Coordinates of C-alpha atoms and ligand atoms in Angstrom, one line a residue:
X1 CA 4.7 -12.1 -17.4
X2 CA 1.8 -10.9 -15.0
X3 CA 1.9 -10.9 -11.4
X4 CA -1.8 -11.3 -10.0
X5 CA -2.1 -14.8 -8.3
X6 CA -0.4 -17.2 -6.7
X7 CA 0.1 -19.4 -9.9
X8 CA 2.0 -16.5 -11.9
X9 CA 4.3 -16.2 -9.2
X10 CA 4.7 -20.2 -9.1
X11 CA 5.5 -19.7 -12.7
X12 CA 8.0 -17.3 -12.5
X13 CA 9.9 -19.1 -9.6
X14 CA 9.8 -22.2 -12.0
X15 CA 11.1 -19.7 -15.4
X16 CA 13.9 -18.7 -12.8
X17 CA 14.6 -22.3 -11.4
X18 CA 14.6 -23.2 -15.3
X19 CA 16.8 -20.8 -17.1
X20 CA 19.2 -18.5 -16.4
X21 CA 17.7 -14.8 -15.7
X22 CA 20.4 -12.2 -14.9
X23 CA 18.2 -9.1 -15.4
X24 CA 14.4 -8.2 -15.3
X25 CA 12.7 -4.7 -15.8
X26 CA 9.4 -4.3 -13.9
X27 CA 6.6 -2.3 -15.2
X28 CA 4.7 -0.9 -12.3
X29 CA 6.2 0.8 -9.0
X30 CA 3.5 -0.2 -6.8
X31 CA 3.6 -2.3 -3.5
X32 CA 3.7 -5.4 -5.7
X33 CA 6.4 -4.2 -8.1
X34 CA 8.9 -3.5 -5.3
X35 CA 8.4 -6.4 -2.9
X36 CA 8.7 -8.0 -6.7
X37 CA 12.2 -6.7 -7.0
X38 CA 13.6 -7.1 -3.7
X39 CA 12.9 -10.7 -4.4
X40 CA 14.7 -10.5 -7.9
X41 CA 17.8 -8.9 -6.3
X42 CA 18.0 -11.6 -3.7
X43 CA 18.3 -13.7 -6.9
X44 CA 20.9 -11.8 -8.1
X45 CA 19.4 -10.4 -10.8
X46 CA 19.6 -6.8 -12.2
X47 CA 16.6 -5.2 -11.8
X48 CA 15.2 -1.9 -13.4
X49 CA 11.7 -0.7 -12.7
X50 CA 10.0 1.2 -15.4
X51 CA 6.8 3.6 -14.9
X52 CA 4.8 6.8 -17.3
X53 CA 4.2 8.5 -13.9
X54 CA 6.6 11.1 -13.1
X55 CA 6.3 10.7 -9.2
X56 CA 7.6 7.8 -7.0
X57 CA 4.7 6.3 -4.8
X58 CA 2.9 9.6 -5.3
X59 CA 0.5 8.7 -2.2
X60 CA 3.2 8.6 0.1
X61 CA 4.3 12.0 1.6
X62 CA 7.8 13.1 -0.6
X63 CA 10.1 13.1 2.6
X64 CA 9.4 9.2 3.0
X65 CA 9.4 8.5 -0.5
X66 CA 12.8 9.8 -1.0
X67 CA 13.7 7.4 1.9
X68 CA 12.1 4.4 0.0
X69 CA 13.6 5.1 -3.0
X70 CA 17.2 5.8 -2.0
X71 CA 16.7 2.6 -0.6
X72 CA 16.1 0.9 -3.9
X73 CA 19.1 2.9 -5.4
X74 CA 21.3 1.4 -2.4
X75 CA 20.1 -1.7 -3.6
X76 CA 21.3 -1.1 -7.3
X77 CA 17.8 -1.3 -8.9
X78 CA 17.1 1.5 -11.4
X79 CA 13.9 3.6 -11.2
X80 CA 12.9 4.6 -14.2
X81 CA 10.3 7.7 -13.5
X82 CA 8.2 9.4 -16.0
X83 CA 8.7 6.8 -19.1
X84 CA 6.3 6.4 -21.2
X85 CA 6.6 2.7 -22.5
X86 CA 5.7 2.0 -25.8
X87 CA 6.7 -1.3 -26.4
X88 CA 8.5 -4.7 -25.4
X89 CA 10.4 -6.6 -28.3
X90 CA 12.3 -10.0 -28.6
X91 CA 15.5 -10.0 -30.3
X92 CA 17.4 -12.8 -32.0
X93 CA 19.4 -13.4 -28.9
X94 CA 16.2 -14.2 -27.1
X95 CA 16.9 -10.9 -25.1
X96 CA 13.8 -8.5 -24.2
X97 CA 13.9 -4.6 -25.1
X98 CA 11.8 -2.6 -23.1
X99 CA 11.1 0.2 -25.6
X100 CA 10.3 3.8 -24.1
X101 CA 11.0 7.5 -24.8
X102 CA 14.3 7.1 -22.5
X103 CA 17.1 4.7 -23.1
X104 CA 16.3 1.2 -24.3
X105 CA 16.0 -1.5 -21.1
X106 CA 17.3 -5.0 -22.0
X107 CA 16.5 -7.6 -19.6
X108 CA 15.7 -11.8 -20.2
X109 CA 12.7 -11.5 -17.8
X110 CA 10.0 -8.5 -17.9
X111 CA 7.5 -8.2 -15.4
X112 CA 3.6 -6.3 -15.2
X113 CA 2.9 -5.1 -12.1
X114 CA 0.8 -2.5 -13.5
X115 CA -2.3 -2.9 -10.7
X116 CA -5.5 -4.5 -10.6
X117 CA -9.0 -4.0 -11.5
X118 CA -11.9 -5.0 -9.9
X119 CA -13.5 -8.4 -11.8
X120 CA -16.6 -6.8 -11.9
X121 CA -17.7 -7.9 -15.1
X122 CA -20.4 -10.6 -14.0
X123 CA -22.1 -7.5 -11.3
X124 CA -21.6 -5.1 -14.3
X125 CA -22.9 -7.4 -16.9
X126 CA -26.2 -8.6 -14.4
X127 CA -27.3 -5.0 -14.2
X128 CA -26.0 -4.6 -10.7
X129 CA -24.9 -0.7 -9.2
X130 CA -21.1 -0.1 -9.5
X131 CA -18.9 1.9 -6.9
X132 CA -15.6 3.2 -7.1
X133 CA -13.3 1.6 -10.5
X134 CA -16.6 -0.3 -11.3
X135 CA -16.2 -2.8 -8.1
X136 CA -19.7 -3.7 -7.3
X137 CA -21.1 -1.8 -4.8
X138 CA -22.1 -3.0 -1.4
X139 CA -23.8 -1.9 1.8
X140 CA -22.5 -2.8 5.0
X141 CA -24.0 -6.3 5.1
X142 CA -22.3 -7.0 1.2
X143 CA -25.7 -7.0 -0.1
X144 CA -25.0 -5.7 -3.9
X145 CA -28.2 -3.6 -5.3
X146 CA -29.8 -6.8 -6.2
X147 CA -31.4 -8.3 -2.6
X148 CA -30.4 -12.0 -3.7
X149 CA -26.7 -11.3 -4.5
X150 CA -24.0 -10.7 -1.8
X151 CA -20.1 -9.4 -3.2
X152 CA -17.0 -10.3 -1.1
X153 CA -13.1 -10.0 -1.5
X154 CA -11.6 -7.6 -4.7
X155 CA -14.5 -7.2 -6.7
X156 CA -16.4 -5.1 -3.9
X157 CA -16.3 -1.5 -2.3
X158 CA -16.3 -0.6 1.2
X159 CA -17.4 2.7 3.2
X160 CA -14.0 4.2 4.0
X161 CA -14.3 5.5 8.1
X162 CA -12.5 8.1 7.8
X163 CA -14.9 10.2 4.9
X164 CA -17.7 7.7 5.2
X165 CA -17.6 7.6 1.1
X166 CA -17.3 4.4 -1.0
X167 CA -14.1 3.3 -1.9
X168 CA -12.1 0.3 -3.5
X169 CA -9.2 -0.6 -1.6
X170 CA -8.7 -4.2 -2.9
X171 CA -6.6 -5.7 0.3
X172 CA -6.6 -8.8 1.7
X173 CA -7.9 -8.7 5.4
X174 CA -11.4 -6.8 3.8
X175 CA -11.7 -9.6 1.8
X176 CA -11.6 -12.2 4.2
X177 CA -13.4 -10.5 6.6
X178 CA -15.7 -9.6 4.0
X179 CA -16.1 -13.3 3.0
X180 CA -16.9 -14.4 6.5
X181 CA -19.6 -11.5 7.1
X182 CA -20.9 -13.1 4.0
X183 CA -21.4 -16.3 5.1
X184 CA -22.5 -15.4 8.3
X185 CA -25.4 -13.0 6.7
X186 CA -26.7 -16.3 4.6
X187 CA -26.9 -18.4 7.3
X188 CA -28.8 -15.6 9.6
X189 CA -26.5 -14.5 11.8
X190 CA -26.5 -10.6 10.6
X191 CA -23.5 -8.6 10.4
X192 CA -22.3 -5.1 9.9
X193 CA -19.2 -4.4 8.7
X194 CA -18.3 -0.6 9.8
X195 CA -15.6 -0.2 6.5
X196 CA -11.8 0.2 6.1
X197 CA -9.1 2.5 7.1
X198 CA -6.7 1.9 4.0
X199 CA -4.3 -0.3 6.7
X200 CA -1.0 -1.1 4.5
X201 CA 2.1 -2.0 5.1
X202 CA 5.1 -3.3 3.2
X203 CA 8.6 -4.3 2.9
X204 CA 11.4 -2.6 0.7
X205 CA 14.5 -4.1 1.0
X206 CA 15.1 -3.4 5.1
X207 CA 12.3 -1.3 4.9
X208 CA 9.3 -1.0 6.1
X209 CA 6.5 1.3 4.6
X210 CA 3.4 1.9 6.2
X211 CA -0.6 3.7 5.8
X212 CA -3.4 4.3 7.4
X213 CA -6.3 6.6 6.6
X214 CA -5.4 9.8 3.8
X215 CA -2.3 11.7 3.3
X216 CA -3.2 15.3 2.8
X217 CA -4.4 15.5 -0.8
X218 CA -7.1 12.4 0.1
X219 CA -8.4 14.4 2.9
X220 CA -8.3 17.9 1.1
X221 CA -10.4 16.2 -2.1
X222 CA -12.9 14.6 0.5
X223 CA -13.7 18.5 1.5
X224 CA -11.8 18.1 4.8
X225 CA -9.3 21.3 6.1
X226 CA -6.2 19.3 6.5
X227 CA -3.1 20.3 7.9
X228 CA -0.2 17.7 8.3
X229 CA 3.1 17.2 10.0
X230 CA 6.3 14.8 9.5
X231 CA 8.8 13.9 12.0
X232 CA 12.0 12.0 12.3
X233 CA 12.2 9.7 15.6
X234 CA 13.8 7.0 16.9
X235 CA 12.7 2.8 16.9
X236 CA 14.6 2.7 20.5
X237 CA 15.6 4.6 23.2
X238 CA 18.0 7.1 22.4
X239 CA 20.9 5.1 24.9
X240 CA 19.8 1.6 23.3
X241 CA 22.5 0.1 20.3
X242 CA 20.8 -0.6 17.0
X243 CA 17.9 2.1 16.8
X244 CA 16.9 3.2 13.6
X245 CA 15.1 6.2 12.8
X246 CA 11.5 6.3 12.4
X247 CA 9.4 8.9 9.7
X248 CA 6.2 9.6 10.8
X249 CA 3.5 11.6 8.6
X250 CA 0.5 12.5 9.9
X251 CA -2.7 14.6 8.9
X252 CA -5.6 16.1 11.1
X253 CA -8.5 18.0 9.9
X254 CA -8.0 22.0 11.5
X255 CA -12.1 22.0 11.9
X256 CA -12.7 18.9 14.0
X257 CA -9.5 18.0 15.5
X258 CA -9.9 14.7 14.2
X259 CA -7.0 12.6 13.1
X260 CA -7.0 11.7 9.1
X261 CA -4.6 9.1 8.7
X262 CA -0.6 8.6 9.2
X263 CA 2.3 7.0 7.0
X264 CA 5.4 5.2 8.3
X265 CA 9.2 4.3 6.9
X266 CA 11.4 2.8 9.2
X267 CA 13.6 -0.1 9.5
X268 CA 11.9 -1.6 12.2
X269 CA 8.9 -1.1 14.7
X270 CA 7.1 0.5 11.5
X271 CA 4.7 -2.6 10.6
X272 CA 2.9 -3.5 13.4
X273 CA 3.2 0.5 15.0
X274 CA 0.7 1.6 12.1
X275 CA -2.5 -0.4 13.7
X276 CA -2.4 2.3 16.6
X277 CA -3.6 5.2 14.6
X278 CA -5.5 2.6 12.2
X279 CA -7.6 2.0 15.6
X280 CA -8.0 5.5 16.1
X281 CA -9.2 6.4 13.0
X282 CA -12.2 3.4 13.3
X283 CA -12.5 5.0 16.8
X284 CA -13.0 8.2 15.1
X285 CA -10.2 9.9 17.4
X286 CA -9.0 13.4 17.7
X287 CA -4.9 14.1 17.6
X288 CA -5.9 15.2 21.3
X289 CA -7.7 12.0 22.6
X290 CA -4.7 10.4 20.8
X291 CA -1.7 11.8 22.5
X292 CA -3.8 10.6 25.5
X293 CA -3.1 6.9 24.7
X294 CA -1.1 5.1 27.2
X295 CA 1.0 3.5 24.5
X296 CA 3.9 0.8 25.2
X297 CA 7.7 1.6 26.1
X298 CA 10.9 -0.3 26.9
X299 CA 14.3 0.9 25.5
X300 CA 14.9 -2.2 22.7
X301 CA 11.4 -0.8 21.0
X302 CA 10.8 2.6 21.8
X303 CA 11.3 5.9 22.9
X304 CA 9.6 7.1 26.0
X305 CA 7.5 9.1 23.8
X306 CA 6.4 6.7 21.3
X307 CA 7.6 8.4 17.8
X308 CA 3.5 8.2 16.7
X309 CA 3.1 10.5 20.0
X310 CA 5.6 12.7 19.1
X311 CA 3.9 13.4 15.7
X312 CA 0.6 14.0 17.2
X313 CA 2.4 16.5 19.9
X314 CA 3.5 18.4 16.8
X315 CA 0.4 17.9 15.0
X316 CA -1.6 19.6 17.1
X317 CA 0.7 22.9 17.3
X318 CA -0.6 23.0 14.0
X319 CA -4.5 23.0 14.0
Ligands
FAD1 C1 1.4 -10.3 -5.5 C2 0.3 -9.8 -4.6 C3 0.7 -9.5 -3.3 C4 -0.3 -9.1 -2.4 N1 0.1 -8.8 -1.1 C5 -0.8 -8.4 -0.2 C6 -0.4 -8.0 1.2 O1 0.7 -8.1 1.5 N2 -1.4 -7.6 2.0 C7 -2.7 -7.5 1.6 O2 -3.6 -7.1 2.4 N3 -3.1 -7.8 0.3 C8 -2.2 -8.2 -0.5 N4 -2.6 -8.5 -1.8 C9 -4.0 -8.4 -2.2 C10 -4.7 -9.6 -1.7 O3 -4.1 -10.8 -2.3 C11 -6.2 -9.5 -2.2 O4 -6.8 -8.4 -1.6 C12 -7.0 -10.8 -1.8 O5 -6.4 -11.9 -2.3 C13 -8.4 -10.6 -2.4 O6 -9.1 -11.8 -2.1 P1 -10.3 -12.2 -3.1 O7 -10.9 -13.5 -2.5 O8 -11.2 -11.1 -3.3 O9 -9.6 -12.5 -4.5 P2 -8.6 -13.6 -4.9 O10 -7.7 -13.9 -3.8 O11 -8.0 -13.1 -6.2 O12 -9.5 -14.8 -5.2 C14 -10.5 -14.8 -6.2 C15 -10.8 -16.2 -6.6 O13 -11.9 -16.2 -7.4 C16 -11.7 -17.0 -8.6 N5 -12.6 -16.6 -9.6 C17 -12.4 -15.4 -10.4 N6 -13.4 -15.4 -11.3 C18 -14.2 -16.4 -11.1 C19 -15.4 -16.9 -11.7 N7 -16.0 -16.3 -12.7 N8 -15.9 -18.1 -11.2 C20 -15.3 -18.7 -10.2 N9 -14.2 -18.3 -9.6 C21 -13.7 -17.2 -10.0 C22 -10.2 -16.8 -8.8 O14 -9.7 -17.9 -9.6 C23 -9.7 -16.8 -7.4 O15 -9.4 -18.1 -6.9 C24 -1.6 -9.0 -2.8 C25 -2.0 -9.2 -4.1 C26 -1.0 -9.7 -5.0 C27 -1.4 -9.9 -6.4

């Protein structure tokens, strides 16, 4: 089964209401995939997750991917790294096999969550200019190359603010917002939209994973000198029960000072914590304007120095 819309996922709560599953293998370790098997574990089922790539969410810096995926392993789902699947087969017991060049996966219920793709094919088809993965390119009013034809949502690019290029980032607060500058450029009220930072965030299990901007490889491609750090810190006060700790990437470019982007893992005060440096990237910030923020604390959700501060702090020994 596919996972793209709200109907497939209707569908597979009804195939797991209707029968019983006991085990799924997902194809795909993106965002989707893993809030896919969190679910399926809370359902009791055994989960593996299956993927060709050798790297586990290779955008995310390796210190907080290992955190994400021992969290997966705590949670008894198998990661299955570096597979390359060739394909699924029924057997007479009405059992799946997820054929690879490792061990055979048998499950009752298999899963693509193998990422999306612009639908493009109508702007593609009509002649229009393509951006990034063949989205249909837009300017900052969604005007496509063709003067009569706006693109909103999935199927478009945006300017990224960090490196001013085109990119595709197919998420959904873009395409609403996307959808209203739309409207409101039809009906003569005109409207800029300045681009996207790349804002994510997500849940694994307890969890919480979170982006803004470009890890150190993004910003080194886009011709930038960046330099990064990562730091462990707390989600309370150090005297206040129940903290957590907090890992905090974050990458500035050595030549301007300016701040790049950050990543998060954490099991709490990680979701809502990333739209501080996703601000400061729109503002176009430098690490030191940044660790100039007068940023919130009280013991239950924070240090004194917010952990975001104490990354920039040691950020900027580095540039
Ligand atoms: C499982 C899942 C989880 C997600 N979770 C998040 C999240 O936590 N945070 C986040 O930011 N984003 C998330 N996303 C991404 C988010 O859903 C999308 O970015 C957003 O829905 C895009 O909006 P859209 O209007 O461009 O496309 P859609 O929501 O896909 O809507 C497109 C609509 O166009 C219709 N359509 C397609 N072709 C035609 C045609 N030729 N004629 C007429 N109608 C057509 C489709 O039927 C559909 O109704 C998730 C996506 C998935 C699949």
């Amino acid at each position: 089964m596919a996972l793209k819309n709200l109907e497939d996922g209707r569908a597979i709560q009804g195939l797991l209401a209707a029968k019983t599953v006991r085990s799924a293998v997902i194809l795909g370790m993106g965002y989707i995939a893993l809030e896919m098997c969190e679910a399926l574990r809370a359902r009791g089922l055994a989960v593996d997750l299956i993927k060709p790539g050798p790297v586990f969410l290779p955008w995310l810096h390796p210190d907080l991917a290992a955190v994400v995926k021992q969290e997966l392993e705590a949670n008894q789902a198998g990661v299955h790294l570096g597979r390359q699947l060739q394909r699924i087969e029924s057997t007479e017991k009405k059992e799946l096999r997820v054929l690879s060049d490792g061990p055979v996966l048998k499950c009752e219920l298999a899963l693509v969550a193998t990422g999306v793709t612009p639908n493009s094919r109508l702007a593609e088809r009509a002649g229009l200019q393509l951006g990034p993965q063949k989205s249909s390119h837009v300017d900052k009013t969604l005007l496509t190359s063709c003067p009569d034809i706006y693109a909103a949502g999935d199927c478009a690019d945006a300017v990224h603010v960090v490196t001013g290029r085109d990119v595709w980032i197919p998420l959904a607060l873009r395409a609403n917002r996307a959808g209203w500058a739309v409207a409101d450029n039809v009906t003569g009220r005109p409207v800029e939209l300045p681009g996207v930072a790349g804002t994510a965030v997500f849940k694994v299990f307890d969890l919480q994973v979170a982006r803004t901007g470009l890890n150190v490889a993004e910003a080194q491609e886009a011709g930038f000198d960046a330099v990064e750090t990562v730091i462990q810190s707390r989600s309370r006060a150090h005297a206040h029960p129940g903290a957590s700790t907090i890992h905090v990437q974050m990458v500035a470019d050595r030549r301007t000072g300016k701040l790049m982007g950050a990543q998060m893992v954490g099991r709490e005060g990680v979701a809502h914590r990333i739209n501080a440096p996703a601000v400061a990237l729109h503002a176009g910030m430098t690490v030191a304007d940044f660790i100039q923020c007068d940023l919130a604390y009280a013991p239950p959700f924070s240090p004194v120095w917010d952990p975001l501060l104490t990354a920039a702090n040691q950020l900027i020994k580095a540039l």
